[in-house]
PDB file of C-alpha atoms in Angstrom:
ATOM      1  CA  MET I  25     147.274  98.369 -36.210  1.00 36.00           C
ATOM      2  CA  PHE I  26     150.786  97.283 -35.221  1.00 42.00           C
ATOM      3  CA  GLY I  27     150.463  93.678 -36.355  1.00 37.00           C
ATOM      4  CA  THR I  28     148.358  91.266 -34.275  1.00 35.00           C
ATOM      5  CA  ASP I  29     150.994  88.532 -34.101  1.00 36.00           C
ATOM      6  CA  LYS I  30     153.531  90.932 -32.652  1.00 38.00           C
ATOM      7  CA  LEU I  31     151.085  92.377 -30.121  1.00 41.00           C
ATOM      8  CA  ASN I  32     150.440  88.947 -28.624  1.00 41.00           C
ATOM      9  CA  PHE I  33     154.019  88.898 -27.325  1.00 40.00           C
ATOM     10  CA  MET I  34     154.123  92.468 -26.009  1.00 51.00           C
ATOM     11  CA  SER I  35     155.297  93.024 -22.468  1.00 50.00           C
ATOM     12  CA  CYS I  36     153.931  96.561 -22.514  1.00 57.00           C
ATOM     13  CA  LEU I  37     151.960  98.817 -24.794  1.00 59.00           C
ATOM     14  CA  SER I  38     151.665 102.548 -24.263  1.00 57.00           C
ATOM     15  CA  PHE I  39     148.596 104.434 -25.459  1.00 62.00           C
ATOM     16  CA  LEU I  40     147.711 108.110 -25.358  1.00 61.00           C
ATOM     17  CA  GLY I  41     144.287 109.734 -25.288  1.00 65.00           C
ATOM     18  CA  THR I  42     142.017 107.497 -23.199  1.00 70.00           C
ATOM     19  CA  GLY I  43     138.786 109.262 -24.171  1.00 67.00           C
ATOM     20  CA  SER I  44     135.760 106.984 -23.761  1.00 71.00           C
ATOM     21  CA  GLY I  45     138.013 103.961 -23.275  1.00 75.00           C
ATOM     22  CA  SER I  46     136.718 101.948 -26.251  1.00 83.00           C
ATOM     23  CA  LEU I  47     140.094 101.551 -27.954  1.00 86.00           C
ATOM     24  CA  SER I  48     141.761 101.041 -24.584  1.00 88.00           C
ATOM     25  CA  HIS I  49     139.547  98.022 -23.934  1.00 89.00           C
ATOM     26  CA  ALA I  50     140.459  96.589 -27.348  1.00 88.00           C
ATOM     27  CA  LEU I  51     144.163  97.078 -26.668  1.00 89.00           C
ATOM     28  CA  ILE I  52     143.849  95.471 -23.233  1.00 89.00           C
ATOM     29  CA  ARG I  53     142.262  92.374 -24.785  1.00 88.00           C
ATOM     30  CA  THR I  54     145.106  92.251 -27.294  1.00 87.00           C
ATOM     31  CA  VAL I  55     148.009  92.443 -24.826  1.00 87.00           C
ATOM     32  CA  ALA I  56     146.392  90.267 -22.118  1.00 87.00           C
ATOM     33  CA  PRO I  57     147.322  88.295 -20.133  1.00 87.00           C
ATOM     34  CA  THR I  58     151.018  89.216 -19.918  1.00 87.00           C
ATOM     35  CA  GLY I  59     151.024  92.736 -21.366  1.00 89.00           C
ATOM     36  CA  HIS I  60     150.156  96.059 -19.774  1.00 91.00           C
ATOM     37  CA  LEU I  61     148.531  99.209 -21.103  1.00 92.00           C
ATOM     38  CA  TYR I  62     149.644 102.676 -19.988  1.00 91.00           C
ATOM     39  CA  THR I  63     147.049 105.226 -21.005  1.00 90.00           C
ATOM     40  CA  VAL I  64     147.289 108.985 -20.488  1.00 90.00           C
ATOM     41  CA  GLU I  65     144.279 111.306 -20.412  1.00 88.00           C
ATOM     42  CA  PHE I  66     144.408 115.100 -20.188  1.00 87.00           C
ATOM     43  CA  HIS I  67     140.907 115.546 -18.698  1.00 88.00           C
ATOM     44  CA  GLN I  68     140.613 114.497 -15.061  1.00 90.00           C
ATOM     45  CA  GLN I  69     136.950 113.429 -15.211  1.00 90.00           C
ATOM     46  CA  ARG I  70     137.574 111.215 -18.238  1.00 89.00           C
ATOM     47  CA  ALA I  71     140.562 109.623 -16.533  1.00 89.00           C
ATOM     48  CA  GLU I  72     138.527 108.893 -13.397  1.00 91.00           C
ATOM     49  CA  LYS I  73     135.656 107.487 -15.460  1.00 91.00           C
ATOM     50  CA  ALA I  74     138.069 105.224 -17.348  1.00 89.00           C
ATOM     51  CA  ARG I  75     139.563 103.911 -14.097  1.00 91.00           C
ATOM     52  CA  GLU I  76     136.047 103.150 -12.836  1.00 92.00           C
ATOM     53  CA  GLU I  77     135.108 101.246 -15.986  1.00 92.00           C
ATOM     54  CA  PHE I  78     138.351  99.258 -16.035  1.00 92.00           C
ATOM     55  CA  ARG I  79     137.700  98.289 -12.408  1.00 92.00           C
ATOM     56  CA  GLU I  80     134.092  97.293 -13.125  1.00 91.00           C
ATOM     57  CA  HIS I  81     135.180  95.174 -16.082  1.00 91.00           C
ATOM     58  CA  GLY I  82     137.857  93.370 -14.090  1.00 91.00           C
ATOM     59  CA  VAL I  83     140.841  94.536 -16.142  1.00 91.00           C
ATOM     60  CA  GLU I  84     142.343  97.140 -13.796  1.00 91.00           C
ATOM     61  CA  HIS I  85     145.391  94.898 -13.247  1.00 92.00           C
ATOM     62  CA  LEU I  86     146.215  95.217 -16.967  1.00 92.00           C
ATOM     63  CA  VAL I  87     146.043  99.009 -17.287  1.00 91.00           C
ATOM     64  CA  THR I  88     147.486 102.108 -15.643  1.00 91.00           C
ATOM     65  CA  VAL I  89     145.584 105.382 -16.161  1.00 91.00           C
ATOM     66  CA  THR I  90     147.487 108.650 -15.751  1.00 90.00           C
ATOM     67  CA  ASN I  91     145.928 112.122 -15.720  1.00 91.00           C
ATOM     68  CA  GLN I  92     148.424 114.623 -17.139  1.00 90.00           C
ATOM     69  CA  ASP I  93     149.410 116.640 -20.206  1.00 90.00           C
ATOM     70  CA  VAL I  94     151.566 114.252 -22.195  1.00 89.00           C
ATOM     71  CA  CYS I  95     152.858 117.001 -24.483  1.00 91.00           C
ATOM     72  CA  LYS I  96     154.446 118.715 -21.477  1.00 91.00           C
ATOM     73  CA  ASN I  97     154.995 115.892 -18.988  1.00 90.00           C
ATOM     74  CA  GLY I  98     155.342 112.779 -21.134  1.00 89.00           C
ATOM     75  CA  PHE I  99     153.993 109.298 -20.436  1.00 89.00           C
ATOM     76  CA  GLY I 100     155.537 108.727 -17.039  1.00 87.00           C
ATOM     77  CA  VAL I 101     157.413 105.633 -18.264  1.00 89.00           C
ATOM     78  CA  SER I 102     160.737 105.148 -20.035  1.00 90.00           C
ATOM     79  CA  ASN I 103     162.108 102.453 -22.355  1.00 90.00           C
ATOM     80  CA  ILE I 104     159.371  99.868 -21.706  1.00 89.00           C
ATOM     81  CA  ALA I 105     156.701 100.260 -24.420  1.00 91.00           C
ATOM     82  CA  ASP I 106     156.584  98.068 -27.493  1.00 92.00           C
ATOM     83  CA  ALA I 107     154.205 100.485 -29.188  1.00 93.00           C
ATOM     84  CA  VAL I 108     152.703 103.940 -28.735  1.00 93.00           C
ATOM     85  CA  PHE I 109     149.380 105.145 -30.110  1.00 93.00           C
ATOM     86  CA  LEU I 110     148.695 108.896 -30.225  1.00 93.00           C
ATOM     87  CA  ASP I 111     145.252 110.461 -30.601  1.00 90.00           C
ATOM     88  CA  ILE I 112     145.649 114.142 -29.694  1.00 90.00           C
ATOM     89  CA  PRO I 113     145.306 117.506 -31.508  1.00 92.00           C
ATOM     90  CA  SER I 114     149.082 118.143 -31.656  1.00 94.00           C
ATOM     91  CA  PRO I 115     150.854 114.769 -31.764  1.00 95.00           C
ATOM     92  CA  TRP I 116     154.102 116.349 -33.000  1.00 97.00           C
ATOM     93  CA  GLU I 117     154.545 117.806 -29.514  1.00 96.00           C
ATOM     94  CA  ALA I 118     154.540 114.305 -28.001  1.00 95.00           C
ATOM     95  CA  ILE I 119     156.879 112.524 -30.424  1.00 96.00           C
ATOM     96  CA  GLY I 120     159.948 113.100 -28.244  1.00 95.00           C
ATOM     97  CA  HIS I 121     158.161 111.717 -25.171  1.00 94.00           C
ATOM     98  CA  ALA I 122     156.917 108.769 -27.219  1.00 94.00           C
ATOM     99  CA  LYS I 123     160.482 107.962 -28.242  1.00 94.00           C
ATOM    100  CA  SER I 124     161.531 107.973 -24.590  1.00 93.00           C
ATOM    101  CA  ALA I 125     158.634 105.682 -23.638  1.00 92.00           C
ATOM    102  CA  LEU I 126     159.465 103.107 -26.326  1.00 93.00           C
ATOM    103  CA  LYS I 127     161.825 100.300 -25.417  1.00 90.00           C
ATOM    104  CA  ALA I 128     165.503 100.982 -25.976  1.00 83.00           C
ATOM    105  CA  GLU I 129     165.866  98.316 -28.687  1.00 80.00           C
ATOM    106  CA  GLY I 130     163.134  99.758 -30.879  1.00 80.00           C
ATOM    107  CA  GLY I 131     159.357  99.948 -31.112  1.00 91.00           C
ATOM    108  CA  ARG I 132     156.490 101.193 -33.236  1.00 94.00           C
ATOM    109  CA  ILE I 133     154.429 104.373 -33.087  1.00 95.00           C
ATOM    110  CA  CYS I 134     151.054 105.157 -34.643  1.00 95.00           C
ATOM    111  CA  SER I 135     149.386 108.569 -34.690  1.00 96.00           C
ATOM    112  CA  PHE I 136     145.809 109.365 -35.711  1.00 94.00           C
ATOM    113  CA  SER I 137     144.951 112.810 -37.094  1.00 95.00           C
ATOM    114  CA  PRO I 138     141.858 114.072 -38.956  1.00 93.00           C
ATOM    115  CA  CYS I 139     143.724 116.777 -40.924  1.00 93.00           C
ATOM    116  CA  ILE I 140     146.612 116.390 -43.360  1.00 93.00           C
ATOM    117  CA  GLU I 141     148.312 119.490 -41.914  1.00 96.00           C
ATOM    118  CA  GLN I 142     148.600 117.655 -38.601  1.00 97.00           C
ATOM    119  CA  VAL I 143     150.062 114.671 -40.408  1.00 97.00           C
ATOM    120  CA  GLN I 144     152.700 116.816 -42.105  1.00 97.00           C
ATOM    121  CA  ARG I 145     153.893 118.329 -38.829  1.00 97.00           C
ATOM    122  CA  THR I 146     153.900 114.920 -37.151  1.00 98.00           C
ATOM    123  CA  CYS I 147     155.981 113.372 -39.931  1.00 97.00           C
ATOM    124  CA  LEU I 148     158.511 116.202 -39.686  1.00 97.00           C
ATOM    125  CA  ALA I 149     158.775 115.632 -35.926  1.00 98.00           C
ATOM    126  CA  MET I 150     159.242 111.886 -36.471  1.00 97.00           C
ATOM    127  CA  GLU I 151     162.089 112.547 -38.878  1.00 97.00           C
ATOM    128  CA  GLU I 152     163.633 115.005 -36.423  1.00 96.00           C
ATOM    129  CA  TYR I 153     163.642 112.388 -33.654  1.00 96.00           C
ATOM    130  CA  GLY I 154     165.140 109.729 -35.909  1.00 95.00           C
ATOM    131  CA  PHE I 155     162.098 107.557 -36.632  1.00 96.00           C
ATOM    132  CA  THR I 156     162.219 105.466 -39.804  1.00 95.00           C
ATOM    133  CA  GLU I 157     159.727 103.670 -42.075  1.00 95.00           C
ATOM    134  CA  ILE I 158     157.299 106.604 -41.806  1.00 97.00           C
ATOM    135  CA  ASN I 159     154.073 105.738 -43.616  1.00 97.00           C
ATOM    136  CA  THR I 160     150.639 107.404 -43.696  1.00 97.00           C
ATOM    137  CA  LEU I 161     147.327 105.772 -44.658  1.00 95.00           C
ATOM    138  CA  GLU I 162     143.972 107.459 -45.235  1.00 92.00           C
ATOM    139  CA  ILE I 163     141.058 105.712 -43.530  1.00 89.00           C
ATOM    140  CA  LEU I 164     137.985 107.304 -45.155  1.00 80.00           C
ATOM    141  CA  LEU I 165     135.112 104.839 -45.598  1.00 74.00           C
ATOM    142  CA  ARG I 166     133.109 105.543 -48.758  1.00 74.00           C
ATOM    143  CA  VAL I 167     129.771 103.919 -49.650  1.00 78.00           C
ATOM    144  CA  TYR I 168     128.943 103.342 -53.329  1.00 80.00           C
ATOM    145  CA  ASN I 169     125.558 102.839 -54.989  1.00 82.00           C
ATOM    146  CA  VAL I 170     125.653 100.232 -57.764  1.00 86.00           C
ATOM    147  CA  ARG I 171     123.215 101.075 -60.564  1.00 85.00           C
ATOM    148  CA  THR I 172     122.605 100.482 -64.240  1.00 87.00           C
ATOM    149  CA  ILE I 173     123.528 103.370 -66.510  1.00 83.00           C
ATOM    150  CA  SER I 174     122.482 103.857 -70.131  1.00 86.00           C
ATOM    151  CA  LEU I 175     124.788 105.848 -72.396  1.00 83.00           C
ATOM    152  CA  GLN I 176     124.213 106.867 -75.984  1.00 82.00           C
ATOM    153  CA  ILE I 177     126.616 105.311 -78.449  1.00 78.00           C
ATOM    154  CA  PRO I 178     128.621 107.999 -80.258  1.00 72.00           C
ATOM    155  CA  ASP I 179     128.486 108.221 -84.037  1.00 68.00           C
ATOM    156  CA  LEU I 180     131.901 106.887 -85.105  1.00 65.00           C
ATOM    157  CA  GLY I 181     131.140 106.561 -88.788  1.00 63.00           C
ATOM    158  CA  LYS I 182     129.657 103.998 -91.139  1.00 60.00           C
ATOM    159  CA  ALA I 183     132.196 101.267 -90.377  1.00 54.00           C
ATOM    160  CA  ALA I 184     131.440 101.390 -86.639  1.00 51.00           C
ATOM    161  CA  ALA I 185     127.736 101.022 -87.346  1.00 52.00           C
ATOM    162  CA  ASP I 186     128.313  97.586 -88.894  1.00 56.00           C
ATOM    163  CA  ASN I 187     127.361  95.078 -86.190  1.00 52.00           C
ATOM    164  CA  SER I 188     128.897  92.158 -88.038  1.00 48.00           C
ATOM    165  CA  GLY I 189     132.134  92.541 -86.100  1.00 50.00           C
ATOM    166  CA  THR I 190     130.534  92.737 -82.672  1.00 51.00           C
ATOM    167  CA  GLY I 191     129.831  89.023 -82.431  1.00 49.00           C
ATOM    168  CA  PHE I 192     126.241  89.781 -81.396  1.00 46.00           C
ATOM    169  CA  ASP I 193     123.492  87.512 -82.747  1.00 49.00           C
ATOM    170  CA  SER I 194     120.017  88.996 -82.219  1.00 47.00           C
ATOM    171  CA  SER I 195     118.496  85.570 -82.891  1.00 50.00           C
ATOM    172  CA  ASN I 196     120.443  84.041 -79.999  1.00 52.00           C
ATOM    173  CA  PRO I 197     118.507  84.416 -76.699  1.00 51.00           C
ATOM    174  CA  SER I 198     121.714  84.212 -74.691  1.00 50.00           C
ATOM    175  CA  ASP I 199     122.868  87.495 -76.247  1.00 50.00           C
ATOM    176  CA  GLN I 200     119.736  89.421 -75.373  1.00 49.00           C
ATOM    177  CA  GLY I 201     121.111  90.520 -72.007  1.00 49.00           C
ATOM    178  CA  SER I 202     124.549  91.537 -73.232  1.00 49.00           C
ATOM    179  CA  PRO I 203     125.737  95.183 -73.366  1.00 48.00           C
ATOM    180  CA  CYS I 204     125.494  94.947 -77.156  1.00 47.00           C
ATOM    181  CA  ALA I 205     121.795  94.100 -77.051  1.00 47.00           C
ATOM    182  CA  ASN I 206     120.809  97.755 -77.181  1.00 47.00           C
ATOM    183  CA  LEU I 207     123.169  98.782 -79.969  1.00 49.00           C
ATOM    184  CA  GLN I 208     120.315  98.956 -82.447  1.00 48.00           C
ATOM    185  CA  GLN I 209     118.568 101.492 -80.198  1.00 56.00           C
ATOM    186  CA  GLY I 210     121.761 103.581 -80.049  1.00 78.00           C
ATOM    187  CA  THR I 211     122.428 103.028 -76.315  1.00 84.00           C
ATOM    188  CA  VAL I 212     124.496 100.676 -74.219  1.00 84.00           C
ATOM    189  CA  GLN I 213     123.881  99.701 -70.581  1.00 85.00           C
ATOM    190  CA  PHE I 214     126.431  98.786 -67.943  1.00 81.00           C
ATOM    191  CA  LYS I 215     126.811  98.559 -64.160  1.00 83.00           C
ATOM    192  CA  SER I 216     128.518 101.456 -62.412  1.00 83.00           C
ATOM    193  CA  GLY I 217     129.503 102.255 -58.837  1.00 81.00           C
ATOM    194  CA  VAL I 218     128.627 105.831 -57.870  1.00 76.00           C
ATOM    195  CA  PRO I 219     129.654 107.327 -54.481  1.00 75.00           C
ATOM    196  CA  LEU I 220     127.043 109.045 -52.371  1.00 75.00           C
ATOM    197  CA  ARG I 221     126.830 112.784 -52.916  1.00 74.00           C
ATOM    198  CA  GLU I 222     126.842 113.403 -49.185  1.00 71.00           C
ATOM    199  CA  VAL I 223     129.186 111.360 -46.984  1.00 65.00           C
ATOM    200  CA  VAL I 224     128.416 111.427 -43.263  1.00 67.00           C
ATOM    201  CA  GLY I 225     131.657 111.595 -41.332  1.00 68.00           C
ATOM    202  CA  HIS I 226     135.175 112.812 -41.890  1.00 76.00           C
ATOM    203  CA  THR I 227     138.314 111.268 -43.231  1.00 85.00           C
ATOM    204  CA  GLY I 228     141.356 110.613 -41.082  1.00 92.00           C
ATOM    205  CA  TYR I 229     144.967 109.529 -41.332  1.00 95.00           C
ATOM    206  CA  LEU I 230     147.056 106.909 -39.527  1.00 96.00           C
ATOM    207  CA  THR I 231     150.790 107.564 -39.529  1.00 97.00           C
ATOM    208  CA  PHE I 232     153.144 104.712 -38.620  1.00 97.00           C
ATOM    209  CA  ALA I 233     156.856 104.840 -37.851  1.00 97.00           C
ATOM    210  CA  THR I 234     159.600 102.722 -36.320  1.00 95.00           C
ATOM    211  CA  LYS I 235     162.043 103.796 -33.640  1.00 93.00           C
ATOM    212  CA  SER I 236     165.571 103.640 -35.016  1.00 87.00           C
ATOM    213  CA  LEU I 237     167.934 101.170 -33.386  1.00 78.00           C
ATOM    214  CA  VAL I 238     170.808 103.581 -33.837  1.00 68.00           C
TER     215      VAL I 238
END
């Protein structure tokens, strides 16, 4: 999400919103063996569960779990993070703390939000705190059904009905499967990708920005 090559050389990566710990484990594998993950979780039980899992998986030396409200109290670190990832309902309230946590010579921030209104407020906060290269990507996964569709050929006049200019030879077997093969029946067939009428899930947005060196 921040560029794999760059992450391999990180001395520290700061992450917010521990949750189930799935993404935290992925980030730990990315920054190991020299990096360190600082993760902040608002709910005490989730934070304790995450600490237990990190200990069971033998990676507790690579991660520090803090139980606090980051929007009010920040990350608990200053000027050491190469990157910050936010996954909270109101990320715009944590942008100032994220800037303080990022290393003094720069750094990257990424924020996930499911609603575009959240993205708008976050982008405004990033601009207010001097972040640059602000960019938002939608991450909705859509599944398409590929099927054959038959459409009736419109009546475009006598000239269009002349098949001599189509290059189709009904006596040539190789042309039997072409889209023009059904012109005499007044229809044409082609492959089409159609999205599912009901999509299980919800879209989301990733917003990236760079801490200004100024």
